[in-house]
mmCIF file of C-alpha atoms in Angstrom:
data_model
loop_
_atom_site.group_PDB
_atom_site.id
_atom_site.type_symbol
_atom_site.label_atom_id
_atom_site.label_comp_id
_atom_site.label_asym_id
_atom_site.label_seq_id
_atom_site.Cartn_x
_atom_site.Cartn_y
_atom_site.Cartn_z
ATOM 1 C CA PHE A 6 -92.266 83.970 99.730
ATOM 2 C CA VAL A 7 -88.586 83.383 99.275
ATOM 3 C CA LEU A 8 -88.438 82.144 95.607
ATOM 4 C CA ALA A 9 -84.861 80.864 95.401
ATOM 5 C CA PRO A 10 -84.422 77.877 93.109
ATOM 6 C CA ALA A 11 -80.918 76.554 92.354
ATOM 7 C CA VAL A 12 -79.914 78.010 89.015
ATOM 8 C CA VAL A 13 -76.832 79.155 87.272
ATOM 9 C CA HIS A 14 -76.498 82.844 87.169
ATOM 10 C CA GLU A 15 -75.702 84.506 83.734
ATOM 11 C CA GLU A 16 -72.216 85.088 85.075
ATOM 12 C CA GLY A 17 -71.750 81.283 85.535
ATOM 13 C CA HIS A 18 -72.037 80.712 89.353
ATOM 14 C CA LEU A 19 -74.879 78.967 91.171
ATOM 15 C CA ILE A 20 -77.402 80.953 93.000
ATOM 16 C CA ASP A 21 -79.857 79.353 95.419
ATOM 17 C CA TYR A 22 -81.339 79.900 98.842
ATOM 18 C CA ALA A 23 -77.969 79.690 100.564
ATOM 19 C CA SER A 24 -76.712 82.633 98.258
ATOM 20 C CA TRP A 25 -80.048 84.480 98.850
ATOM 21 C CA LYS A 26 -79.744 84.502 102.663
ATOM 22 C CA ARG A 27 -76.062 85.619 102.431
ATOM 23 C CA ARG A 28 -77.196 89.065 101.027
ATOM 24 C CA SER A 29 -77.940 91.938 103.533
ATOM 25 C CA TRP A 30 -80.925 93.166 101.690
ATOM 26 C CA CYS A 31 -82.519 89.754 101.553
ATOM 27 C CA ARG A 32 -81.914 89.426 105.323
ATOM 28 C CA LEU A 33 -83.559 92.576 105.762
ATOM 29 C CA GLU A 34 -86.620 91.465 103.816
ATOM 30 C CA ARG A 35 -86.746 88.350 105.860
ATOM 31 C CA ILE A 36 -86.626 90.213 109.257
ATOM 32 C CA ALA A 37 -89.094 92.752 107.988
ATOM 33 C CA ARG A 38 -91.426 89.833 107.651
ATOM 34 C CA VAL A 39 -90.611 88.198 110.923
ATOM 35 C CA LEU A 40 -91.161 91.589 112.751
ATOM 36 C CA SER A 41 -94.296 92.530 110.837
ATOM 37 C CA PRO A 42 -97.510 92.932 112.877
ATOM 38 C CA GLY A 43 -99.355 90.274 110.857
ATOM 39 C CA ASN A 44 -98.676 86.659 109.775
ATOM 40 C CA THR A 45 -94.797 86.009 110.086
ATOM 41 C CA HIS A 46 -94.645 82.782 108.299
ATOM 42 C CA ILE A 47 -92.204 82.790 105.352
ATOM 43 C CA LEU A 48 -92.500 80.142 102.642
ATOM 44 C CA GLN A 49 -89.552 79.036 100.779
ATOM 45 C CA ILE A 50 -89.763 77.688 97.346
ATOM 46 C CA THR A 51 -86.811 76.208 95.814
ATOM 47 C CA LEU A 52 -88.311 73.224 93.874
ATOM 48 C CA PRO A 53 -91.422 73.366 91.596
ATOM 49 C CA ASP A 54 -93.390 70.978 93.946
ATOM 50 C CA VAL A 55 -91.779 71.623 97.405
ATOM 51 C CA ILE A 56 -92.585 74.622 99.793
ATOM 52 C CA PHE A 57 -90.921 74.985 103.121
ATOM 53 C CA ASP A 58 -92.136 76.942 106.141
ATOM 54 C CA LEU A 59 -89.000 78.641 107.355
ATOM 55 C CA GLY A 60 -88.391 78.711 111.068
ATOM 56 C CA PRO A 61 -89.091 82.202 112.732
ATOM 57 C CA ASP A 62 -85.792 82.435 114.588
ATOM 58 C CA GLU A 63 -83.485 81.715 111.536
ATOM 59 C CA TYR A 64 -82.707 85.427 111.157
ATOM 60 C CA LEU A 65 -81.017 85.534 114.539
ATOM 61 C CA TYR A 66 -78.031 83.544 113.320
ATOM 62 C CA GLU A 67 -77.629 85.685 110.212
ATOM 63 C CA PRO A 68 -77.753 89.389 111.201
ATOM 64 C CA VAL A 69 -78.523 91.966 108.402
ATOM 65 C CA GLY A 70 -75.178 93.609 109.107
ATOM 66 C CA TRP A 71 -73.054 90.567 108.489
ATOM 67 C CA GLY A 72 -74.599 89.951 105.019
ATOM 68 C CA CYS A 73 -72.876 90.659 101.761
ATOM 69 C CA LEU A 74 -73.538 93.886 99.759
ATOM 70 C CA SER A 75 -72.792 94.990 96.275
ATOM 71 C CA TYR A 76 -72.230 98.521 97.627
ATOM 72 C CA GLU A 77 -70.615 98.886 101.062
ATOM 73 C CA ALA A 78 -72.252 102.398 101.465
ATOM 74 C CA ASP A 79 -75.691 100.459 101.602
ATOM 75 C CA ARG A 80 -74.735 99.315 105.187
ATOM 76 C CA GLU A 81 -75.403 102.969 106.378
ATOM 77 C CA ARG A 82 -78.922 102.677 104.866
ATOM 78 C CA LEU A 83 -79.718 99.340 106.552
ATOM 79 C CA GLY A 84 -79.129 100.588 110.084
ATOM 80 C CA PRO A 85 -81.905 103.024 110.239
ATOM 81 C CA LEU A 86 -84.394 100.625 108.518
ATOM 82 C CA MET A 87 -83.547 98.010 111.207
ATOM 83 C CA GLU A 88 -84.007 100.557 113.956
ATOM 84 C CA SER A 89 -87.524 101.333 112.656
ATOM 85 C CA LEU A 90 -88.444 97.749 112.233
ATOM 86 C CA VAL A 91 -87.326 96.727 115.726
ATOM 87 C CA ALA A 92 -88.633 99.818 117.480
ATOM 88 C CA GLY A 93 -92.006 99.260 115.788
ATOM 89 C CA LYS A 94 -92.290 95.735 116.880
ATOM 90 C CA LEU A 95 -91.251 96.575 120.390
ATOM 91 C CA LEU A 96 -93.772 99.272 120.600
ATOM 92 C CA GLN A 97 -96.466 96.897 119.275
ATOM 93 C CA LEU A 98 -95.512 94.073 121.720
ATOM 94 C CA ARG A 99 -95.628 96.378 124.572
ATOM 95 C CA SER A 100 -98.905 97.950 123.618
ATOM 96 C CA ASP A 101 -100.481 94.554 123.205
ATOM 97 C CA GLY A 102 -99.193 93.575 126.714
ATOM 98 C CA ARG A 103 -96.985 90.749 125.232
ATOM 99 C CA ARG A 104 -94.150 91.154 128.028
ATOM 100 C CA GLU A 105 -92.365 87.818 127.356
ATOM 101 C CA GLU A 106 -92.086 88.471 123.531
ATOM 102 C CA PHE A 107 -91.149 92.080 124.238
ATOM 103 C CA ARG A 108 -88.279 90.938 126.721
ATOM 104 C CA ARG A 109 -87.199 88.221 124.294
ATOM 105 C CA LEU A 110 -86.920 90.668 121.399
ATOM 106 C CA LEU A 111 -85.082 93.309 123.432
ATOM 107 C CA SER A 112 -82.579 90.592 124.581
ATOM 108 C CA TRP A 113 -81.827 89.718 120.839
ATOM 109 C CA CYS A 114 -81.022 93.382 119.723
ATOM 110 C CA THR A 115 -77.411 92.922 120.532
ATOM 111 C CA LEU A 116 -77.143 90.191 118.013
ATOM 112 C CA MET A 117 -79.605 91.652 115.444
ATOM 113 C CA PHE A 118 -77.785 94.865 115.132
ATOM 114 C CA GLN A 119 -74.212 93.401 114.904
ATOM 115 C CA GLY A 120 -72.420 94.687 111.686
ATOM 116 C CA LEU A 121 -74.552 97.731 111.415
ATOM 117 C CA PRO A 122 -73.252 101.277 112.233
ATOM 118 C CA VAL A 123 -76.076 102.262 114.724
ATOM 119 C CA ASP A 124 -76.333 102.422 118.440
ATOM 120 C CA TRP A 125 -79.513 100.476 118.940
ATOM 121 C CA LYS A 126 -79.415 101.156 122.732
ATOM 122 C CA ARG A 127 -80.179 104.796 121.985
ATOM 123 C CA THR A 128 -82.955 104.193 119.355
ATOM 124 C CA CYS A 129 -84.476 101.019 120.758
ATOM 125 C CA PRO A 130 -84.532 101.158 124.598
ATOM 126 C CA HIS A 131 -87.439 100.217 126.701
ATOM 127 C CA PRO A 132 -89.919 102.960 126.245
ATOM 128 C CA ASP A 133 -90.074 103.655 130.130
ATOM 129 C CA MET A 134 -86.420 104.062 130.645
ATOM 130 C CA VAL A 135 -83.811 106.483 130.052
ATOM 131 C CA VAL A 136 -80.367 105.095 129.584
ATOM 132 C CA SER A 137 -77.570 107.511 130.502
ATOM 133 C CA GLU A 138 -73.875 107.247 129.524
ATOM 134 C CA ASP A 139 -73.447 105.501 132.880
ATOM 135 C CA CYS A 140 -75.676 102.477 132.672
ATOM 136 C CA VAL A 141 -75.920 101.747 136.344
ATOM 137 C CA GLU A 142 -77.424 105.312 136.693
ATOM 138 C CA GLY A 143 -79.771 104.468 133.974
ATOM 139 C CA PHE A 144 -80.939 101.406 135.718
ATOM 140 C CA ALA A 145 -81.261 103.327 138.997
ATOM 141 C CA ARG A 146 -83.860 105.644 136.994
ATOM 142 C CA LEU A 147 -86.083 102.638 136.519
ATOM 143 C CA VAL A 148 -88.158 103.622 139.580
ATOM 144 C CA GLY A 149 -91.498 105.240 139.981
ATOM 145 C CA VAL A 150 -92.102 108.570 141.508
ATOM 146 C CA ASP A 151 -92.695 106.883 144.954
ATOM 147 C CA GLY A 152 -89.153 105.154 144.763
ATOM 148 C CA SER A 153 -90.850 101.750 144.043
ATOM 149 C CA PRO A 154 -89.339 99.638 141.126
ATOM 150 C CA ARG A 155 -91.154 100.139 137.735
ATOM 151 C CA LEU A 156 -89.957 96.552 136.822
ATOM 152 C CA PRO A 157 -89.308 93.413 138.950
ATOM 153 C CA ALA A 158 -85.756 92.627 139.641
ATOM 154 C CA SER A 159 -85.635 89.758 137.272
ATOM 155 C CA ASP A 160 -86.645 92.118 134.486
ATOM 156 C CA LEU A 161 -83.856 94.561 135.406
ATOM 157 C CA VAL A 162 -81.300 91.685 135.192
ATOM 158 C CA LEU A 163 -82.686 90.602 131.873
ATOM 159 C CA LEU A 164 -82.712 94.174 130.540
ATOM 160 C CA ALA A 165 -79.084 94.733 131.666
ATOM 161 C CA ALA A 166 -78.007 91.461 130.091
ATOM 162 C CA SER A 167 -79.716 92.466 126.852
ATOM 163 C CA LEU A 168 -77.784 95.711 126.815
ATOM 164 C CA GLY A 169 -74.572 93.784 127.109
ATOM 165 C CA GLU A 170 -73.903 95.347 130.489
ATOM 166 C CA VAL A 171 -71.897 92.514 132.088
ATOM 167 C CA ASP A 172 -70.649 94.576 135.153
ATOM 168 C CA VAL A 173 -74.321 95.686 135.857
ATOM 169 C CA VAL A 174 -75.592 92.240 135.780
ATOM 170 C CA ARG A 175 -72.751 91.076 138.082
ATOM 171 C CA SER A 176 -73.502 93.749 140.626
ATOM 172 C CA MET A 177 -77.265 93.084 140.600
ATOM 173 C CA ILE A 178 -76.754 89.389 141.157
ATOM 174 C CA GLU A 179 -74.135 89.752 143.916
#
């Protein structure tokens, strides 16, 4: 539940759902729910007799790292928590065989980690790959022992795009 009625704070300013979702810690609560293994619905209560079911993708437009914090030092604490949440969800999706959802979440990581002092590419990569300093070399490692590709070419392009590797995507398309 997000319990965020419009009320006047003791300091005199209005607090409501809009102010709730501006705060980084609240954004982290929301994404923790969205990435949880169970039911991901979030109910928003702003009026006594009205309950909204929040859309599951709303968090994409409001990254945790772009939120407001009372203590800027907390931003350092948010990064590892986000890494843990996302890595856990990626592993769950992969083990459940939910390839499309896995690829979609991986492609959203660049946006989800904006504003956080972490390198998500190092902590949340595809479990079957090793990304080297040179991304092209890293993609070249996505082959099996017999030299056959581990992933279809379309997956490799999507993975390169999700990692923000524009030059790699261009070279793969050309």
